[in-house]
mmCIF file of C-alpha atoms and ligand atoms in Angstrom:
data_model
loop_
_atom_site.group_PDB
_atom_site.id
_atom_site.type_symbol
_atom_site.label_atom_id
_atom_site.label_comp_id
_atom_site.label_asym_id
_atom_site.label_seq_id
_atom_site.Cartn_x
_atom_site.Cartn_y
_atom_site.Cartn_z
ATOM 1 C CA MET A 1 -33.329 7.199 -14.355
ATOM 2 C CA SER A 2 -33.078 7.025 -10.618
ATOM 3 C CA LEU A 3 -31.022 4.437 -8.773
ATOM 4 C CA ASN A 4 -32.448 2.090 -6.190
ATOM 5 C CA LEU A 5 -30.612 1.239 -2.960
ATOM 6 C CA LEU A 6 -29.059 -1.937 -4.311
ATOM 7 C CA GLN A 7 -27.865 -0.296 -7.534
ATOM 8 C CA ALA A 8 -26.535 2.652 -5.585
ATOM 9 C CA TRP A 9 -24.543 0.352 -3.319
ATOM 10 C CA GLN A 10 -23.180 -1.673 -6.223
ATOM 11 C CA SER A 11 -22.127 1.327 -8.252
ATOM 12 C CA ALA A 12 -20.621 3.002 -5.173
ATOM 13 C CA LYS A 13 -18.587 -0.152 -4.463
ATOM 14 C CA LYS A 14 -17.318 -0.205 -8.008
ATOM 15 C CA ARG A 15 -16.286 3.442 -7.907
ATOM 16 C CA LEU A 16 -14.390 3.111 -4.651
ATOM 17 C CA GLU A 17 -12.746 -0.100 -5.838
ATOM 18 C CA THR A 18 -11.632 1.617 -9.039
ATOM 19 C CA ALA A 19 -10.194 4.444 -6.951
ATOM 20 C CA GLY A 20 -8.021 1.817 -5.220
ATOM 21 C CA LEU A 21 -9.457 2.326 -1.720
ATOM 22 C CA SER A 22 -8.874 -0.423 0.802
ATOM 23 C CA GLY A 23 -12.358 -1.084 2.229
ATOM 24 C CA PRO A 24 -14.721 -0.329 -0.665
ATOM 25 C CA VAL A 25 -17.566 -2.624 0.413
ATOM 26 C CA ILE A 26 -18.070 -1.218 3.893
ATOM 27 C CA ASP A 27 -17.318 2.362 2.866
ATOM 28 C CA ALA A 28 -19.876 2.139 0.054
ATOM 29 C CA ARG A 29 -22.520 0.758 2.365
ATOM 30 C CA LEU A 30 -21.956 3.449 5.012
ATOM 31 C CA LEU A 31 -22.060 6.237 2.439
ATOM 32 C CA VAL A 32 -25.190 4.909 0.698
ATOM 33 C CA GLU A 33 -26.977 4.468 4.027
ATOM 34 C CA ALA A 34 -26.195 8.036 5.046
ATOM 35 C CA ALA A 35 -26.936 9.593 1.647
ATOM 36 C CA ALA A 36 -30.248 7.740 1.256
ATOM 37 C CA ASP A 37 -31.381 8.045 4.892
ATOM 38 C CA ALA A 38 -31.475 4.262 4.976
ATOM 39 C CA THR A 39 -30.789 1.892 7.842
ATOM 40 C CA ARG A 40 -28.514 -1.103 7.525
ATOM 41 C CA ALA A 41 -31.552 -3.373 7.173
ATOM 42 C CA ASP A 42 -33.108 -1.318 4.354
ATOM 43 C CA ILE A 43 -30.562 -2.391 1.741
ATOM 44 C CA VAL A 44 -31.597 -5.992 2.377
ATOM 45 C CA ALA A 45 -35.283 -5.549 3.197
ATOM 46 C CA ASP A 46 -36.122 -2.814 0.694
ATOM 47 C CA PRO A 47 -33.430 -3.022 -2.023
ATOM 48 C CA TYR A 48 -35.562 -1.572 -4.819
ATOM 49 C CA ARG A 49 -36.453 1.640 -3.006
ATOM 50 C CA ALA A 50 -35.509 4.497 -5.307
ATOM 51 C CA LEU A 51 -33.214 7.289 -4.198
ATOM 52 C CA THR A 52 -34.632 10.792 -4.535
ATOM 53 C CA PRO A 53 -32.679 13.225 -6.733
ATOM 54 C CA GLU A 54 -31.433 14.952 -3.550
ATOM 55 C CA GLN A 55 -30.204 11.653 -2.146
ATOM 56 C CA GLU A 56 -28.445 10.819 -5.393
ATOM 57 C CA ALA A 57 -26.754 14.215 -5.406
ATOM 58 C CA ARG A 58 -25.673 13.720 -1.815
ATOM 59 C CA LEU A 59 -24.249 10.293 -2.630
ATOM 60 C CA GLU A 60 -22.357 11.755 -5.571
ATOM 61 C CA ASP A 61 -20.810 14.354 -3.253
ATOM 62 C CA TYR A 62 -19.862 11.709 -0.646
ATOM 63 C CA LEU A 63 -18.282 9.427 -3.253
ATOM 64 C CA ASN A 64 -16.370 12.286 -4.776
ATOM 65 C CA ARG A 65 -14.952 13.239 -1.389
ATOM 66 C CA ARG A 66 -14.076 9.631 -0.570
ATOM 67 C CA GLU A 67 -12.298 9.283 -3.928
ATOM 68 C CA HIS A 68 -10.201 12.230 -2.799
ATOM 69 C CA ARG A 69 -9.300 10.203 0.305
ATOM 70 C CA GLU A 70 -11.413 12.060 2.818
ATOM 71 C CA PRO A 71 -12.094 9.564 5.641
ATOM 72 C CA VAL A 72 -15.637 8.188 5.909
ATOM 73 C CA SER A 73 -15.709 9.404 9.513
ATOM 74 C CA HIS A 74 -15.236 12.993 8.321
ATOM 75 C CA ILE A 75 -17.813 12.695 5.531
ATOM 76 C CA LEU A 76 -20.409 11.300 7.936
ATOM 77 C CA GLY A 77 -19.225 13.270 10.975
ATOM 78 C CA ARG A 78 -19.394 10.208 13.180
ATOM 79 C CA LYS A 79 -17.720 6.923 13.995
ATOM 80 C CA GLY A 80 -18.681 3.919 16.090
ATOM 81 C CA PHE A 81 -16.220 2.917 18.824
ATOM 82 C CA TRP A 82 -16.607 0.119 21.381
ATOM 83 C CA LYS A 83 -20.355 0.317 22.116
ATOM 84 C CA ILE A 84 -20.938 4.015 21.490
ATOM 85 C CA MET A 85 -21.350 6.337 18.495
ATOM 86 C CA LEU A 86 -19.181 9.466 18.519
ATOM 87 C CA ASN A 87 -19.305 12.713 16.630
ATOM 88 C CA VAL A 88 -16.021 13.254 14.838
ATOM 89 C CA THR A 89 -14.504 16.318 13.161
ATOM 90 C CA PRO A 90 -11.099 16.991 11.568
ATOM 91 C CA ASP A 91 -10.042 18.430 14.955
ATOM 92 C CA VAL A 92 -9.876 15.009 16.619
ATOM 93 C CA LEU A 93 -8.257 11.701 15.828
ATOM 94 C CA THR A 94 -10.885 9.362 14.379
ATOM 95 C CA PRO A 95 -11.379 6.603 16.949
ATOM 96 C CA ARG A 96 -9.751 3.353 15.792
ATOM 97 C CA PRO A 97 -10.591 -0.248 16.651
ATOM 98 C CA ASP A 98 -6.988 -0.708 17.925
ATOM 99 C CA THR A 99 -7.767 1.701 20.756
ATOM 100 C CA GLU A 100 -10.582 -0.527 21.999
ATOM 101 C CA THR A 101 -7.753 -2.641 23.484
ATOM 102 C CA VAL A 102 -7.365 0.061 26.161
ATOM 103 C CA VAL A 103 -11.059 -0.066 27.046
ATOM 104 C CA GLU A 104 -11.158 -3.838 27.086
ATOM 105 C CA TRP A 105 -8.246 -4.093 29.510
ATOM 106 C CA VAL A 106 -9.544 -1.370 31.790
ATOM 107 C CA LEU A 107 -13.031 -2.844 32.081
ATOM 108 C CA ARG A 108 -11.688 -6.286 32.903
ATOM 109 C CA ASP A 109 -10.375 -5.112 36.276
ATOM 110 C CA PHE A 110 -12.794 -2.268 36.922
ATOM 111 C CA PRO A 111 -15.478 -3.399 39.400
ATOM 112 C CA GLU A 112 -18.929 -2.680 38.023
ATOM 113 C CA HIS A 113 -20.025 -0.250 40.732
ATOM 114 C CA ALA A 114 -16.673 1.180 41.801
ATOM 115 C CA ALA A 115 -16.677 4.974 42.159
ATOM 116 C CA TRP A 116 -13.296 5.242 40.470
ATOM 117 C CA SER A 117 -11.971 8.545 39.234
ATOM 118 C CA VAL A 118 -10.600 8.290 35.728
ATOM 119 C CA LEU A 119 -8.259 10.667 33.897
ATOM 120 C CA ASP A 120 -7.924 10.658 30.085
ATOM 121 C CA LEU A 121 -4.900 12.601 28.863
ATOM 122 C CA GLY A 122 -5.345 13.891 25.310
ATOM 123 C CA VAL A 123 -9.050 13.133 25.451
ATOM 124 C CA GLY A 124 -9.784 14.033 21.792
ATOM 125 C CA SER A 125 -13.300 12.919 20.823
ATOM 126 C CA GLY A 126 -13.693 11.307 24.256
ATOM 127 C CA ALA A 127 -13.714 7.798 22.760
ATOM 128 C CA ILE A 128 -11.810 6.064 25.569
ATOM 129 C CA ILE A 129 -13.183 7.784 28.649
ATOM 130 C CA LEU A 130 -16.779 7.922 27.406
ATOM 131 C CA SER A 131 -16.714 4.189 26.611
ATOM 132 C CA ILE A 132 -15.529 3.555 30.164
ATOM 133 C CA LEU A 133 -18.042 5.896 31.823
ATOM 134 C CA ALA A 134 -20.869 4.408 29.733
ATOM 135 C CA GLU A 135 -20.175 1.008 31.287
ATOM 136 C CA ARG A 136 -19.256 1.998 34.819
ATOM 137 C CA PRO A 137 -22.166 4.024 36.245
ATOM 138 C CA ALA A 138 -20.443 5.119 39.469
ATOM 139 C CA ALA A 139 -17.219 6.282 37.796
ATOM 140 C CA LYS A 140 -16.316 9.942 37.277
ATOM 141 C CA GLY A 141 -13.923 11.288 34.705
ATOM 142 C CA LEU A 142 -11.673 14.175 33.808
ATOM 143 C CA GLY A 143 -10.579 14.639 30.204
ATOM 144 C CA ILE A 144 -7.714 16.961 29.362
ATOM 145 C CA ASP A 145 -6.700 18.180 25.929
ATOM 146 C CA VAL A 146 -4.544 20.985 24.641
ATOM 147 C CA SER A 147 -6.985 21.620 21.791
ATOM 148 C CA GLU A 148 -10.054 23.722 22.518
ATOM 149 C CA GLU A 149 -11.670 22.382 19.336
ATOM 150 C CA ALA A 150 -11.152 18.796 20.463
ATOM 151 C CA LEU A 151 -12.683 19.601 23.849
ATOM 152 C CA ALA A 152 -15.762 20.966 22.081
ATOM 153 C CA VAL A 153 -16.155 17.630 20.286
ATOM 154 C CA ALA A 154 -15.715 15.680 23.545
ATOM 155 C CA ARG A 155 -18.230 17.946 25.294
ATOM 156 C CA ASP A 156 -20.756 17.368 22.544
ATOM 157 C CA ASN A 157 -20.235 13.605 22.693
ATOM 158 C CA ALA A 158 -20.556 13.520 26.481
ATOM 159 C CA ALA A 159 -23.825 15.458 26.207
ATOM 160 C CA HIS A 160 -25.484 13.291 23.599
ATOM 161 C CA LEU A 161 -24.454 10.115 25.430
ATOM 162 C CA GLY A 162 -25.970 11.483 28.638
ATOM 163 C CA LEU A 163 -22.562 11.435 30.362
ATOM 164 C CA ALA A 164 -21.879 15.155 30.727
ATOM 165 C CA GLY A 165 -22.680 15.017 34.452
ATOM 166 C CA ARG A 166 -19.814 12.610 35.069
ATOM 167 C CA LEU A 167 -17.151 14.010 32.748
ATOM 168 C CA ALA A 168 -15.273 17.228 33.433
ATOM 169 C CA LEU A 169 -13.240 18.615 30.544
ATOM 170 C CA LEU A 170 -10.256 20.858 30.912
ATOM 171 C CA ARG A 171 -7.873 22.549 28.538
ATOM 172 C CA GLY A 172 -4.340 21.848 29.616
ATOM 173 C CA ASP A 173 -0.837 20.681 28.890
ATOM 174 C CA TRP A 174 -1.035 17.014 29.960
ATOM 175 C CA THR A 175 -1.011 16.921 33.785
ATOM 176 C CA ALA A 176 0.259 20.447 34.405
ATOM 177 C CA GLY A 177 -1.421 21.876 37.481
ATOM 178 C CA LEU A 178 -3.004 18.609 38.655
ATOM 179 C CA GLU A 179 -2.356 17.587 42.237
ATOM 180 C CA GLY A 180 -0.740 14.208 42.938
ATOM 181 C CA ASP A 181 -2.253 10.929 44.189
ATOM 182 C CA ARG A 182 -5.635 11.753 42.768
ATOM 183 C CA PHE A 183 -6.850 9.198 40.204
ATOM 184 C CA ASP A 184 -7.700 5.508 40.362
ATOM 185 C CA LEU A 185 -7.125 5.100 36.656
ATOM 186 C CA VAL A 186 -5.273 7.027 33.958
ATOM 187 C CA VAL A 187 -5.727 6.291 30.250
ATOM 188 C CA SER A 188 -4.181 7.950 27.230
ATOM 189 C CA ASN A 189 -3.726 7.569 23.499
ATOM 190 C CA PRO A 190 -0.986 10.168 23.036
ATOM 191 C CA PRO A 191 0.522 11.162 19.688
ATOM 192 C CA TYR A 192 3.231 8.581 18.987
ATOM 193 C CA ILE A 193 4.158 8.692 15.304
ATOM 194 C CA ALA A 194 7.779 9.730 14.656
ATOM 195 C CA SER A 195 7.883 13.031 12.741
ATOM 196 C CA HIS A 196 9.645 11.591 9.684
ATOM 197 C CA VAL A 197 7.042 8.817 9.390
ATOM 198 C CA ILE A 198 4.066 11.173 9.137
ATOM 199 C CA GLU A 199 4.631 11.846 5.426
ATOM 200 C CA THR A 200 4.525 8.104 4.683
ATOM 201 C CA LEU A 201 1.084 7.574 6.226
ATOM 202 C CA GLU A 202 -1.946 7.006 4.044
ATOM 203 C CA PRO A 203 -3.598 10.203 2.770
ATOM 204 C CA GLU A 204 -6.685 9.729 4.968
ATOM 205 C CA VAL A 205 -4.464 10.150 8.024
ATOM 206 C CA ARG A 206 -1.673 12.367 6.654
ATOM 207 C CA ASP A 207 -3.910 14.932 4.979
ATOM 208 C CA HIS A 208 -7.057 14.825 7.091
ATOM 209 C CA GLU A 209 -6.241 14.057 10.704
ATOM 210 C CA PRO A 210 -4.782 16.545 13.195
ATOM 211 C CA ARG A 211 -0.963 16.410 13.328
ATOM 212 C CA LEU A 212 -1.217 17.492 16.920
ATOM 213 C CA ALA A 213 -2.858 14.152 17.720
ATOM 214 C CA LEU A 214 -0.333 12.088 15.750
ATOM 215 C CA GLU A 215 3.161 13.467 16.017
ATOM 216 C CA GLY A 216 5.400 12.219 18.817
ATOM 217 C CA GLY A 217 8.690 13.972 18.002
ATOM 218 C CA ASP A 218 11.870 12.586 16.393
ATOM 219 C CA ASP A 219 11.442 9.033 17.679
ATOM 220 C CA GLY A 220 7.723 9.062 18.447
ATOM 221 C CA LEU A 221 8.421 8.666 22.170
ATOM 222 C CA MET A 222 8.565 12.316 23.196
ATOM 223 C CA HIS A 223 5.222 12.360 24.997
ATOM 224 C CA TYR A 224 5.769 9.110 26.909
ATOM 225 C CA ARG A 225 8.890 10.663 28.455
ATOM 226 C CA THR A 226 6.680 13.357 29.940
ATOM 227 C CA LEU A 227 3.719 11.116 30.636
ATOM 228 C CA ALA A 228 5.322 8.146 32.405
ATOM 229 C CA PRO A 229 6.513 10.037 35.531
ATOM 230 C CA GLU A 230 3.495 12.342 35.472
ATOM 231 C CA ILE A 231 0.981 9.485 35.265
ATOM 232 C CA LEU A 232 2.716 7.850 38.230
ATOM 233 C CA ARG A 233 2.550 11.152 40.088
ATOM 234 C CA VAL A 234 -1.184 11.761 39.629
ATOM 235 C CA LEU A 235 -2.266 8.153 40.279
ATOM 236 C CA LYS A 236 -3.349 7.137 43.756
ATOM 237 C CA PRO A 237 -1.192 4.398 45.292
ATOM 238 C CA GLY A 238 -2.495 1.145 43.814
ATOM 239 C CA GLY A 239 -4.027 3.007 40.846
ATOM 240 C CA ARG A 240 -3.769 1.682 37.298
ATOM 241 C CA PHE A 241 -2.832 3.082 33.929
ATOM 242 C CA ALA A 242 -3.148 2.000 30.305
ATOM 243 C CA VAL A 243 -1.627 3.919 27.395
ATOM 244 C CA GLU A 244 -1.757 3.158 23.699
ATOM 245 C CA ILE A 245 1.581 2.705 21.888
ATOM 246 C CA GLY A 246 2.849 2.202 18.352
ATOM 247 C CA PHE A 247 3.340 -1.451 17.346
ATOM 248 C CA ASP A 248 7.156 -1.199 17.744
ATOM 249 C CA GLN A 249 7.336 0.840 20.957
ATOM 250 C CA LYS A 250 6.777 -1.880 23.574
ATOM 251 C CA ASP A 251 10.310 -2.091 25.001
ATOM 252 C CA ALA A 252 10.932 1.652 25.071
ATOM 253 C CA VAL A 253 7.611 2.558 26.681
ATOM 254 C CA GLU A 254 7.714 -0.296 29.185
ATOM 255 C CA ALA A 255 11.195 0.894 30.222
ATOM 256 C CA LEU A 256 9.987 4.471 30.696
ATOM 257 C CA PHE A 257 7.179 3.345 33.012
ATOM 258 C CA ARG A 258 9.469 1.012 34.973
ATOM 259 C CA GLU A 259 11.963 3.846 35.428
ATOM 260 C CA ALA A 260 9.101 5.993 36.685
ATOM 261 C CA GLY A 261 8.412 3.357 39.365
ATOM 262 C CA ALA A 262 5.436 1.507 37.883
ATOM 263 C CA GLN A 263 4.801 -2.087 38.878
ATOM 264 C CA GLY A 264 3.308 -4.987 36.922
ATOM 265 C CA VAL A 265 4.170 -3.304 33.629
ATOM 266 C CA GLN A 266 2.874 -5.346 30.708
ATOM 267 C CA THR A 267 2.003 -4.931 27.044
ATOM 268 C CA LEU A 268 -1.299 -6.024 25.529
ATOM 269 C CA LYS A 269 -1.893 -6.871 21.896
ATOM 270 C CA ASP A 270 -4.639 -5.529 19.661
ATOM 271 C CA LEU A 271 -6.933 -7.696 17.531
ATOM 272 C CA GLY A 272 -4.316 -7.711 14.797
ATOM 273 C CA GLU A 273 -1.822 -9.266 17.283
ATOM 274 C CA ARG A 274 0.337 -6.121 17.376
ATOM 275 C CA ASP A 275 1.707 -4.699 20.616
ATOM 276 C CA ARG A 276 -0.723 -1.863 21.352
ATOM 277 C CA VAL A 277 -1.158 -0.964 25.028
ATOM 278 C CA VAL A 278 1.267 -0.631 27.918
ATOM 279 C CA ALA A 279 -0.447 -1.041 31.288
ATOM 280 C CA GLY A 280 0.589 -1.245 34.921
ATOM 281 C CA VAL A 281 -0.028 -0.046 38.471
ATOM 282 C CA LYS A 282 1.376 2.434 40.930
ATOM 283 C CA LYS A 283 2.853 0.776 43.978
ATOM 284 C CA PRO A 284 0.189 0.371 46.671
ATOM 285 C CA LEU A 285 0.792 1.774 50.161
ATOM 286 C CA GLU A 286 2.395 -0.685 52.538
ATOM 287 C CA THR A 287 -0.289 -2.291 54.618
ATOM 288 C CA LYS A 288 0.940 -2.412 58.150
ATOM 289 C CA VAL A 289 -0.109 -5.490 59.969
ATOM 290 C CA ARG A 290 -0.763 -4.687 63.597
ATOM 291 C CA LEU A 291 -0.633 -7.526 65.980
ATOM 292 C CA ALA A 292 -2.958 -7.358 68.920
ATOM 293 C CA SER A 293 -0.971 -7.341 72.125
HETATM 294 N N1 LIG B 301 -2.711 4.658 15.512
HETATM 295 C C1 LIG B 301 -2.736 5.913 14.860
HETATM 296 C C2 LIG B 301 -2.225 5.773 13.432
HETATM 297 O O1 LIG B 301 -1.450 4.909 13.165
HETATM 298 C C3 LIG B 301 -1.911 6.947 15.588
HETATM 299 C C4 LIG B 301 -2.512 7.285 16.889
HETATM 300 C C5 LIG B 301 -1.613 8.109 17.748
HETATM 301 O O2 LIG B 301 -0.614 8.721 17.356
HETATM 302 N N2 LIG B 301 -1.976 8.137 18.952
HETATM 303 O O3 LIG B 301 -2.629 6.504 12.583
#
């Protein structure tokens, strides 16, 4: 007997619930939609449509993988972030809603038609910089990552979003080799999990996401020590930065940026009210007031 869409969704929910997964309702819906080539509306508008045997087999495979804690983003190969859809592989950090806090803050002060140059350090899938470029048509970006595989994912995402013409991608070690005073805006979601904490993370993250994108040394702050002075170096005077942080890193990261000379350093909270983004500006050039004689 073949399942219809509604039955498939209900039985998928039950299986994921039984496996003790945290978001069984949404996960089940996403997996059924993908396995049955259905849109979100189909489950409501056409609930009795039968799955083909191939679709049922595909759903079985997806559910099996999810029960083994493979993230939905890896099973589907994509993840929505801000207003865009991104291809995702195990070589990049799956974009998280927390990171949208960076985009939200940046866009608030980013004039619609400003030709700003934007740098994303540790670009990964391209989630942050592509969201920004998608909304600011005159902006240009550079994304740097140490992982060639991650850059391939970002390149692919830039292409299918029609943004490849405005995003350069470069393999590199953070800002090494970049000249100073160059960017209007620098964003980054660097790896910030302390090494000893990695093993305590949920299996979806611990076993499936790239360590390279997660691990921030003994105290999680290793990369900010490099990044704070370097971000201040590559920013133009008056330029802004916004970096994601762990929920308990506000004081330490703010201090690093203040020591590096940043002004207006502040921390923004994510939707869950946790400290999530440290932002600030590089001191603008003195404007000399000339009096007419
Ligand atoms: N927020 C991510 C997590 O908790 C980590 C992201 C990062 O290290 N940049 O899994």
